């Protein structure tokens, strides 16, 4: 399926008006497709797989802001640490620690979002409410000078029942608004990453300011 420039222009215009960041999710799609949106001005792209991201980053313009939105294994942080713009799916203290270490090695500060489990399905990654609080409080005390927690990310249940989806997004927004204040300068909640092709309008109504959209822009994936 070809890239939909019409969808891109319409979505981008409506998101800009609401000051919502569009992350164009390009996983499994070729670099040519990414360049089509790049040429229209898109700079934020999201990828799920480390090797694929590393390969694409090497081939594409260096001013692209790469978002890692997949499940990141600690032993792979080093491959994306030199260039990644934002890591969305952080769900453990040990991963935070490794990101800090690799950021330090690269002389940079890496921004991350903590992933919260909001769906009713058992398969999704993420922290529950208690784990979120304990990780934020623990981080507040830790000397992690090279990683900055800038918000939360979550995925709603994969269901056509939009009432369930809305309830889950509402829950994540509440957690975002009530993040414990630790006084640590490296915790600065600004971004709430929620909403995909099927549910982004609801996510925005519920307070999202960063959406991750793939298939509406790039076509369905195999
Ligand atoms: C693939 C993916 C998306 C994009 O999904 P679409 O339904 O194609 O918009 C968004 N977020 C995450 C975490 C993903 O893995």
Short mmCIF file of C-alpha atoms and ligand atoms in Angstrom, two decimals:
data_model
loop_
_atom_site.label_atom_id
_atom_site.label_comp_id
_atom_site.label_asym_id
_atom_site.label_seq_id
_atom_site.Cartn_x
_atom_site.Cartn_y
_atom_site.Cartn_z
CA UNK A 1 0.00 0.00 0.00
CA UNK A 2 1.31 3.48 -0.86
CA UNK A 3 1.90 6.29 1.58
CA UNK A 4 -1.24 8.38 1.97
CA UNK A 5 -0.18 11.98 1.55
CA UNK A 6 -3.82 13.07 1.82
CA UNK A 7 -4.19 11.38 5.20
CA UNK A 8 -0.87 12.83 6.31
CA UNK A 9 -1.82 16.39 5.41
CA UNK A 10 -5.24 16.15 7.02
CA UNK A 11 -3.98 14.53 10.23
CA UNK A 12 -0.97 16.80 10.53
CA UNK A 13 -3.10 19.94 10.10
CA UNK A 14 -5.59 18.87 12.74
CA UNK A 15 -2.85 17.83 15.20
CA UNK A 16 -0.90 21.05 14.71
CA UNK A 17 -4.02 23.03 15.60
CA UNK A 18 -4.19 21.13 18.90
CA UNK A 19 -0.43 21.21 19.53
CA UNK A 20 -0.25 17.44 19.48
CA UNK A 21 3.01 15.88 18.28
CA UNK A 22 2.65 13.37 15.46
CA UNK A 23 5.01 10.42 15.58
CA UNK A 24 4.79 8.70 12.19
CA UNK A 25 5.21 4.98 12.88
CA UNK A 26 7.25 3.56 10.01
CA UNK A 27 8.03 0.05 11.24
CA UNK A 28 8.32 -2.53 8.43
CA UNK A 29 8.07 0.26 5.80
CA UNK A 30 10.94 1.13 3.43
CA UNK A 31 13.10 4.23 3.69
CA UNK A 32 11.51 5.57 0.48
CA UNK A 33 8.17 5.81 2.29
CA UNK A 34 9.75 7.67 5.19
CA UNK A 35 11.35 10.12 2.75
CA UNK A 36 7.97 10.89 1.21
CA UNK A 37 6.73 12.23 4.52
CA UNK A 38 10.09 13.79 5.32
CA UNK A 39 9.77 15.85 2.17
CA UNK A 40 6.44 17.18 3.44
CA UNK A 41 8.18 18.33 6.61
CA UNK A 42 7.61 15.37 8.94
CA UNK A 43 10.55 14.89 11.32
CA UNK A 44 9.30 12.59 14.12
CA UNK A 45 9.30 8.92 13.17
CA UNK A 46 8.69 5.87 15.37
CA UNK A 47 10.22 2.40 15.07
CA UNK A 48 9.73 -0.79 17.08
CA UNK A 49 12.77 -2.91 16.27
CA UNK A 50 16.35 -1.98 17.15
CA UNK A 51 18.07 -3.42 14.09
CA UNK A 52 15.55 -1.90 11.72
CA UNK A 53 15.88 1.49 13.40
CA UNK A 54 19.68 1.40 13.27
CA UNK A 55 19.63 0.49 9.56
CA UNK A 56 17.15 3.22 8.68
CA UNK A 57 18.86 5.89 10.76
CA UNK A 58 22.10 5.27 8.87
CA UNK A 59 20.40 5.81 5.51
CA UNK A 60 18.15 8.76 6.27
CA UNK A 61 18.62 12.49 6.97
CA UNK A 62 20.23 13.21 10.32
CA UNK A 63 17.65 15.73 11.45
CA UNK A 64 14.99 13.03 11.83
CA UNK A 65 13.90 12.64 15.45
CA UNK A 66 13.72 8.89 16.02
CA UNK A 67 11.29 7.58 18.61
CA UNK A 68 11.78 4.05 19.85
CA UNK A 69 8.29 2.77 20.60
CA UNK A 70 8.83 -0.98 20.91
CA UNK A 71 9.82 -3.15 23.81
CA UNK A 72 13.48 -2.38 24.46
CA UNK A 73 15.82 -5.03 25.84
CA UNK A 74 18.62 -3.75 28.05
CA UNK A 75 21.33 -5.39 25.98
CA UNK A 76 20.23 -3.44 22.89
CA UNK A 77 20.16 0.06 24.35
CA UNK A 78 23.73 0.65 23.22
CA UNK A 79 22.82 0.46 19.54
CA UNK A 80 20.32 3.31 19.64
CA UNK A 81 21.87 5.42 22.42
CA UNK A 82 24.01 7.53 20.05
CA UNK A 83 21.03 9.05 18.25
CA UNK A 84 17.60 8.14 19.68
CA UNK A 85 15.38 11.15 20.39
CA UNK A 86 12.83 9.60 22.76
CA UNK A 87 12.36 6.07 24.13
CA UNK A 88 8.65 5.49 24.79
CA UNK A 89 8.45 2.09 26.39
CA UNK A 90 10.54 2.12 29.56
CA UNK A 91 9.05 -0.25 32.10
CA UNK A 92 11.77 -1.13 34.60
CA UNK A 93 14.35 0.49 36.84
CA UNK A 94 17.06 -1.71 35.38
CA UNK A 95 16.30 -0.47 31.86
CA UNK A 96 16.44 3.13 33.09
CA UNK A 97 19.81 2.41 34.62
CA UNK A 98 21.16 0.94 31.39
CA UNK A 99 19.84 3.87 29.33
CA UNK A 100 21.58 6.22 31.76
CA UNK A 101 24.84 4.29 31.37
CA UNK A 102 24.74 4.28 27.58
CA UNK A 103 23.70 7.94 27.44
CA UNK A 104 26.68 8.78 29.62
CA UNK A 105 29.01 6.86 27.30
CA UNK A 106 27.69 8.90 24.40
CA UNK A 107 27.92 12.18 26.27
CA UNK A 108 24.22 12.89 26.01
CA UNK A 109 20.99 12.99 27.96
CA UNK A 110 18.31 10.61 26.70
CA UNK A 111 14.65 11.42 27.20
CA UNK A 112 12.29 8.58 28.05
CA UNK A 113 8.62 7.92 28.74
CA UNK A 114 7.54 5.35 31.30
CA UNK A 115 5.13 2.83 29.84
CA UNK A 116 2.04 2.21 31.91
CA UNK A 117 -0.15 -0.82 31.53
CA UNK A 118 -3.71 0.40 31.03
CA UNK A 119 -5.28 -2.29 28.86
CA UNK A 120 -7.35 -5.17 30.11
CA UNK A 121 -5.35 -7.60 27.96
CA UNK A 122 -2.57 -9.59 29.53
CA UNK A 123 -0.16 -9.30 26.62
CA UNK A 124 0.86 -5.66 26.82
CA UNK A 125 4.02 -4.46 28.51
CA UNK A 126 4.09 -1.76 31.12
CA UNK A 127 4.09 -0.74 34.75
CA UNK A 128 1.06 -0.91 36.98
CA UNK A 129 0.14 2.06 39.14
CA UNK A 130 2.20 0.98 42.15
CA UNK A 131 5.24 0.15 40.08
CA UNK A 132 4.97 3.54 38.39
CA UNK A 133 5.01 5.37 41.70
CA UNK A 134 7.87 3.31 43.06
CA UNK A 135 9.98 3.74 39.95
CA UNK A 136 9.41 7.51 39.93
CA UNK A 137 10.23 7.80 43.62
CA UNK A 138 13.28 5.58 43.25
CA UNK A 139 14.45 7.56 40.26
CA UNK A 140 14.03 10.73 42.29
CA UNK A 141 16.71 9.50 44.67
CA UNK A 142 19.02 7.84 42.14
CA UNK A 143 21.93 9.67 40.59
CA UNK A 144 20.87 9.21 36.99
CA UNK A 145 22.25 12.36 35.43
CA UNK A 146 21.96 11.21 31.83
CA UNK A 147 18.38 10.07 31.55
CA UNK A 148 15.34 12.29 31.85
CA UNK A 149 11.79 11.06 32.40
CA UNK A 150 9.61 13.38 30.31
CA UNK A 151 6.25 11.65 30.53
CA UNK A 152 4.16 8.54 30.13
CA UNK A 153 3.14 6.22 27.31
CA UNK A 154 0.33 3.71 27.14
CA UNK A 155 -1.70 1.56 24.81
CA UNK A 156 -5.41 0.97 25.15
CA UNK A 157 -7.03 -2.43 24.68
CA UNK A 158 -7.36 -3.68 21.13
CA UNK A 159 -11.13 -3.57 20.99
CA UNK A 160 -13.91 -1.93 19.03
CA UNK A 161 -15.54 -0.96 22.30
CA UNK A 162 -14.53 2.67 22.40
CA UNK A 163 -15.98 3.15 25.86
CA UNK A 164 -13.33 0.80 27.21
CA UNK A 165 -10.63 2.60 25.23
CA UNK A 166 -11.75 5.98 26.54
CA UNK A 167 -11.79 4.75 30.13
CA UNK A 168 -8.24 3.45 29.78
CA UNK A 169 -6.97 6.72 28.33
CA UNK A 170 -8.71 8.65 31.09
CA UNK A 171 -6.91 6.51 33.63
CA UNK A 172 -3.52 7.20 32.06
CA UNK A 173 -4.19 10.93 32.01
CA UNK A 174 -5.03 10.82 35.70
CA UNK A 175 -1.78 9.02 36.45
CA UNK A 176 0.10 11.56 34.36
CA UNK A 177 -1.47 14.45 36.25
CA UNK A 178 -0.75 12.88 39.62
CA UNK A 179 2.87 11.82 39.13
CA UNK A 180 4.63 12.26 42.45
CA UNK A 181 6.82 15.31 42.58
CA UNK A 182 10.31 14.25 43.60
CA UNK A 183 12.23 17.48 43.22
CA UNK A 184 14.57 15.68 40.84
CA UNK A 185 15.33 17.94 37.87
CA UNK A 186 15.47 14.89 35.62
CA UNK A 187 11.77 14.18 36.03
CA UNK A 188 9.82 16.61 33.92
CA UNK A 189 6.47 15.21 32.79
CA UNK A 190 5.54 17.02 29.59
CA UNK A 191 4.48 14.32 27.15
CA UNK A 192 1.57 11.94 27.29
CA UNK A 193 2.05 9.50 24.41
CA UNK A 194 -1.25 7.75 23.76
CA UNK A 195 -3.30 7.10 20.65
CA UNK A 196 -2.72 5.10 17.46
CA UNK A 197 -4.49 4.95 14.08
CA UNK A 198 -7.66 3.40 15.47
CA UNK A 199 -8.07 5.49 18.60
CA UNK A 200 -6.07 8.71 18.39
CA UNK A 201 -9.07 11.10 18.27
CA UNK A 202 -10.30 9.64 21.58
CA UNK A 203 -6.81 9.78 23.05
CA UNK A 204 -6.57 13.48 22.22
CA UNK A 205 -9.98 14.18 23.73
CA UNK A 206 -8.67 12.52 26.87
CA UNK A 207 -5.53 14.62 27.04
CA UNK A 208 -2.89 13.04 24.81
CA UNK A 209 -0.32 15.44 23.37
CA UNK A 210 1.67 12.87 21.39
CA UNK A 211 0.14 10.27 19.07
CA UNK A 212 1.83 7.35 17.31
CA UNK A 213 0.21 6.75 13.94
CA UNK A 214 1.32 4.09 11.46
CA UNK A 215 -1.21 2.43 9.19
CA UNK A 216 -3.29 5.54 8.46
CA UNK A 217 -0.17 7.13 6.97
CA UNK A 218 1.83 4.24 5.55
CA UNK A 219 -0.90 1.71 4.81
CA UNK A 220 -1.54 -1.56 6.57
CA UNK A 221 1.42 -3.73 7.52
CA UNK A 222 1.89 -7.35 6.49
C1 LIG B 1 2.76 -0.20 15.60
C2 LIG B 1 2.55 0.73 16.74
C3 LIG B 1 1.82 1.93 16.58
C4 LIG B 1 1.13 2.32 15.29
O1 LIG B 1 0.03 1.52 15.07
P1 LIG B 1 -1.08 1.86 13.93
O2 LIG B 1 -2.27 1.13 14.37
O3 LIG B 1 -0.51 1.35 12.65
O4 LIG B 1 -1.27 3.33 13.91
C5 LIG B 1 1.73 2.77 17.67
N1 LIG B 1 2.29 2.47 18.85
C6 LIG B 1 2.98 1.34 19.04
C7 LIG B 1 3.58 1.07 20.37
C8 LIG B 1 3.12 0.43 18.01
O5 LIG B 1 3.77 -0.71 18.22
#
